[in-house]
Every structure is written in C-alpha cells, then in structure tokens.
Short mmCIF file of C-alpha atoms in Angstrom, two decimals:
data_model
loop_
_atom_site.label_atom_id
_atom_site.label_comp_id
_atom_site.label_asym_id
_atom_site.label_seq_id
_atom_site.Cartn_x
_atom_site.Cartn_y
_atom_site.Cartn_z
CA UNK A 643 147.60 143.47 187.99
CA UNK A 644 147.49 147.30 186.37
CA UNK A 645 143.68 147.89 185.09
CA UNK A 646 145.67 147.90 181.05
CA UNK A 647 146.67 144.04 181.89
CA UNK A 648 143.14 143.27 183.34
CA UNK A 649 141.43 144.61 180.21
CA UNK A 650 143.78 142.28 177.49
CA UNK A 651 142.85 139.52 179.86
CA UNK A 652 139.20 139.67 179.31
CA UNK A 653 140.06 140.08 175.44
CA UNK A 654 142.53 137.06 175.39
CA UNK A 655 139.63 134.98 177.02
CA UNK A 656 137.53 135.64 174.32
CA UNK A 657 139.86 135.23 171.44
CA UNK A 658 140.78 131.24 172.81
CA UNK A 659 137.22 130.92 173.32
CA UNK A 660 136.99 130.64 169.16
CA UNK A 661 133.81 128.76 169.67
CA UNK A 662 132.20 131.23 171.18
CA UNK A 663 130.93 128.41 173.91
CA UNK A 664 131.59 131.03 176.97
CA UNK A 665 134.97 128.34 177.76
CA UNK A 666 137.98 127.71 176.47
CA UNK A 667 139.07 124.12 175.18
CA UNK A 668 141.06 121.91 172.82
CA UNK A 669 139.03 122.34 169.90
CA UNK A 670 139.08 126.29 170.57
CA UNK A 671 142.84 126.00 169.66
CA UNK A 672 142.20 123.90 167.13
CA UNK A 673 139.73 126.16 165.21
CA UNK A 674 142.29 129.35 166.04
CA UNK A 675 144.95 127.50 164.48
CA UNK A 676 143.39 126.65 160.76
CA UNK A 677 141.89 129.98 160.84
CA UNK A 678 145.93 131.74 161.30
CA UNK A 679 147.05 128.86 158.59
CA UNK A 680 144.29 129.80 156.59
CA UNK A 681 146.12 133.44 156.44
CA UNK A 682 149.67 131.84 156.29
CA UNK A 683 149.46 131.13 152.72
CA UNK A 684 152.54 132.21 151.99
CA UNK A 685 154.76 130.71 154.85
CA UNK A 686 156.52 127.58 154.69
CA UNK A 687 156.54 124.16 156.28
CA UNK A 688 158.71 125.08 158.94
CA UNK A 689 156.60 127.87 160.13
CA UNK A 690 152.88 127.15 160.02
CA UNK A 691 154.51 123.33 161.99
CA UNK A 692 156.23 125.94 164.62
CA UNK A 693 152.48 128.06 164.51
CA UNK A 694 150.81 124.62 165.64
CA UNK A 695 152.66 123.50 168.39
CA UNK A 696 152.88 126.98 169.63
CA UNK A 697 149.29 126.79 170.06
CA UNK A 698 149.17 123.22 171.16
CA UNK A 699 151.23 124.29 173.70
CA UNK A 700 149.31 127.42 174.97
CA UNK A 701 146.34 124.65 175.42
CA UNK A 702 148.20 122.22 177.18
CA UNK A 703 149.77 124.72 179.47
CA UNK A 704 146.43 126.60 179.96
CA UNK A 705 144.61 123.05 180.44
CA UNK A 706 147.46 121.95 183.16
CA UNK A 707 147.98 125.52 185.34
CA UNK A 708 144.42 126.42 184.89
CA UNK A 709 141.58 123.52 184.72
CA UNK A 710 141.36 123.91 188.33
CA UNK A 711 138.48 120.91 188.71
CA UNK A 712 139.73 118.58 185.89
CA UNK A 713 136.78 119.07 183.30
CA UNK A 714 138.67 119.68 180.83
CA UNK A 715 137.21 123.07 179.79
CA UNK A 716 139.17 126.33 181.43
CA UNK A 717 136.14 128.95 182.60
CA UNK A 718 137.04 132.65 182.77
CA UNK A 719 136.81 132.48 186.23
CA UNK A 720 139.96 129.93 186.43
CA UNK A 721 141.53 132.10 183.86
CA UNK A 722 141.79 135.46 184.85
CA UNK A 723 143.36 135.76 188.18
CA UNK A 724 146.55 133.42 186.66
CA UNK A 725 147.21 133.96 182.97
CA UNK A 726 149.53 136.74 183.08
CA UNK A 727 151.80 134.89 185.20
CA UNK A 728 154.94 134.97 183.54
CA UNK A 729 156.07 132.21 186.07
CA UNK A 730 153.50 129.80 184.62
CA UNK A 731 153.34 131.27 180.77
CA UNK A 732 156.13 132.98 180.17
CA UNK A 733 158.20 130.50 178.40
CA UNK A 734 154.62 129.62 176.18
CA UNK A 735 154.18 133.25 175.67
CA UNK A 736 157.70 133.20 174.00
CA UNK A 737 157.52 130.24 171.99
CA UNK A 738 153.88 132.16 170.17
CA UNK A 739 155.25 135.37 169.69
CA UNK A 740 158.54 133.46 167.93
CA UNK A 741 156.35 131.61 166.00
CA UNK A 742 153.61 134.20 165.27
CA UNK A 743 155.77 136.84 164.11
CA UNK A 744 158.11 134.38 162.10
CA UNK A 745 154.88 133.28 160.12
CA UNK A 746 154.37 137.11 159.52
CA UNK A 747 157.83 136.63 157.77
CA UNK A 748 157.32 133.81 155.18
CA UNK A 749 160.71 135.92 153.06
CA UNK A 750 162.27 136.00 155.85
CA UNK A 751 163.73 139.46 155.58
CA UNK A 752 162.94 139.84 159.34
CA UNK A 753 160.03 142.12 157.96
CA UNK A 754 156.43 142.04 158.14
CA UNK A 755 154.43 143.90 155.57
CA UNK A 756 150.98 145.28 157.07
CA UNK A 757 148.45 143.36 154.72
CA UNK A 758 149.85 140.05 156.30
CA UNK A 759 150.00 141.31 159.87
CA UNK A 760 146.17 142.00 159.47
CA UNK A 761 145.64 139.02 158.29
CA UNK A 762 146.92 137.24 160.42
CA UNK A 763 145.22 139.55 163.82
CA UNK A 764 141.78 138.91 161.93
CA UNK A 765 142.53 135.41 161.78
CA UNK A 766 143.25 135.02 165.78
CA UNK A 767 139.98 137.53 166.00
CA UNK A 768 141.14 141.03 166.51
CA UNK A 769 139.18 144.12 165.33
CA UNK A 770 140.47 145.50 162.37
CA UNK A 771 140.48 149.33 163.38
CA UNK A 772 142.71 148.16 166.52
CA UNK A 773 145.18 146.11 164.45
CA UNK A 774 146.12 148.82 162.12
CA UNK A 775 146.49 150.82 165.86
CA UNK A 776 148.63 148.29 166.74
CA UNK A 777 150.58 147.98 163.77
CA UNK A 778 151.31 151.77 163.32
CA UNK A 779 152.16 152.33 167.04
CA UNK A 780 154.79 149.79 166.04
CA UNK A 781 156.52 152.48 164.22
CA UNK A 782 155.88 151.09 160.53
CA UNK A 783 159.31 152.23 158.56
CA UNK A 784 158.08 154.35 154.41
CA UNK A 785 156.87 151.11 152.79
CA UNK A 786 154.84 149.95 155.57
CA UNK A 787 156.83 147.20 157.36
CA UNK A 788 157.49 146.25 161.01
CA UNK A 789 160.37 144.17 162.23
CA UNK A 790 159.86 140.80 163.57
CA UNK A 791 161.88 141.67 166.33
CA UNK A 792 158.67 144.73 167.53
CA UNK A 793 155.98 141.78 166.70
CA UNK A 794 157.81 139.66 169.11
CA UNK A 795 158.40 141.64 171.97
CA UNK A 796 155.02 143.22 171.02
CA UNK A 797 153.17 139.90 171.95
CA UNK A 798 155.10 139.28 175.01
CA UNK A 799 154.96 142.68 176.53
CA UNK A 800 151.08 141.84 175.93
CA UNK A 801 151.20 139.24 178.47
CA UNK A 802 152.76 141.02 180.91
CA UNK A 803 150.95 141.92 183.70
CA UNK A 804 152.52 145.21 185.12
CA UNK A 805 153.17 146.76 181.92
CA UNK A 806 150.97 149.77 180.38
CA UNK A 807 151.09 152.09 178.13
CA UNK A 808 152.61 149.27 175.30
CA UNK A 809 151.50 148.97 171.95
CA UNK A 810 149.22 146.00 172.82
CA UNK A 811 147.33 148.26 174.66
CA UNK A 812 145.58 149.45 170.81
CA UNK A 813 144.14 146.36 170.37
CA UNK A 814 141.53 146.56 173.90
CA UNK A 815 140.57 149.75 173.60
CA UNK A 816 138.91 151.55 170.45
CA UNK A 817 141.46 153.91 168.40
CA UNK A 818 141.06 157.59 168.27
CA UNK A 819 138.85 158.64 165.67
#
C-alpha cells in the first residue's frame, strides 16, 4: 500500500468512528448518516434512501470482512491492513460515491455547487480548509461547480490503494498556505 493510501486509511478510521469511541460500529454509521441528511436538505426521497443503504452497506460489509473476533465492534487494528481492498470493498465503495455525489445533485443537472459539497464533507467530518482543496483540485468550472461524474470517481480513486497523487489526497494532508 503507497504511504498516500496508508495516510486516508488512518483518516477514514476516524471519520466511521463518529463516536469518537476509538472503534467503529453500527451506531457510528448511524450517527454519520443523520449528520449527511442533516446537510441533504435539499435532495429528494430517492437520494437521501440511496445515502442510507449506502452506508448500511459500508457497515455490514466492514462488520463481515473485518470483525475478525465477532464482537461486533471493528478496531483499527482489523481495519487497516484490509480496507482498501478493492476485492472486498470495491463494489461498496461504488455504491457511496453513486450515492454521495448524486445527493450533492438534488437538481440533478449532474452538477454540484461548492456550498453543498462542503456541506456535505463537514457532515461526514472533513476539515474545512481540505475540502475546499479537494473541491478546487477538482477543477471547479466559472460559477463554482464540479460534475458528479469527478465526485464519483473522486471517492473511489480515494479507496484505492496504489493510487497517489489524486485529488483525495487534499483532504489528509493540510493545504498550502
């Protein structure tokens, strides 16, 4: 795994663990979800239901590949040598960046405008400077807007483990000042 990969694992575990209880469980997703619905005001039905099982599915996979002794709690010591496994994730990791960057879409003019895309960042527990890194090294077009398309392949190539240099990259390490 390239050291960039290694670093947004160690992030990732901390954003799931949304309790703050040094472990990720069920009600870690649970709190992660209302706080992204929370910032979904504006999306529809369709979307925020597509957010939650996107989530309820990154638990239950995490919970099945990863709970290594059954207690129902997944330390980062069972998580970091196996979440960047596309074998294992990659078909969750596709089902949350669909979801996540459709709910940055609730016009569904395959745009997201930057005040939702923070939003929505905060909400999962990014910091702030980073997202607007992350945003802008998504190429934002003159009034501020990123395709859903870049979000989407933005949150997979986050998962992956041999890639560097990506745009997810902004959101581990501080931004140039």
């Amino acid at each position: 795994m390239r050291a960039e990969a290694a670093k947004r694992v160690e992030l990732v575990f901390s954003l799931f663990d949304a309790n703050g209880n040094g472990v990720i469980d069920s009600d870690d997703f649970d709190l992660m979800t209302g706080r992204v619905l929370e910032a979904a005001v504006a999306s529809d039905a369709g979307a925020k239901k597509a957010i939650r099982k996107a989530f309820r599915r990154w638990w239950t996979t995490l919970a099945t590949e990863l709970d290594a002794d059954g207690d129902g709690v997944v330390t980062i010591d069972e998580f970091r040598p196996f979440v960047l496994d596309p074998t294992r994730f990659g078909p969750t990791v596709s089902e949350f960046a669909k979801a996540l960057s459709a709910l940055g879409d609730p016009d569904g003019d395959g745009l997201i405008e930057r005040p939702l895309f923070l939003s929505l960042m905060t909400a999962i527990g990014f910091e702030e400077a980073n997202i607007h890194a992350l945003f802008d090294a998504f190429g934002p077009d003159a009034e501020d807007r990123i395709t859903v398309a870049s979000w989407a392949t933005g949150i997979e190539d986050y998962y992956a483990p041999d890639l560097a240099g990506i745009p997810g990259d902004r959101l581990v390490s501080a931004p140039a000042v």
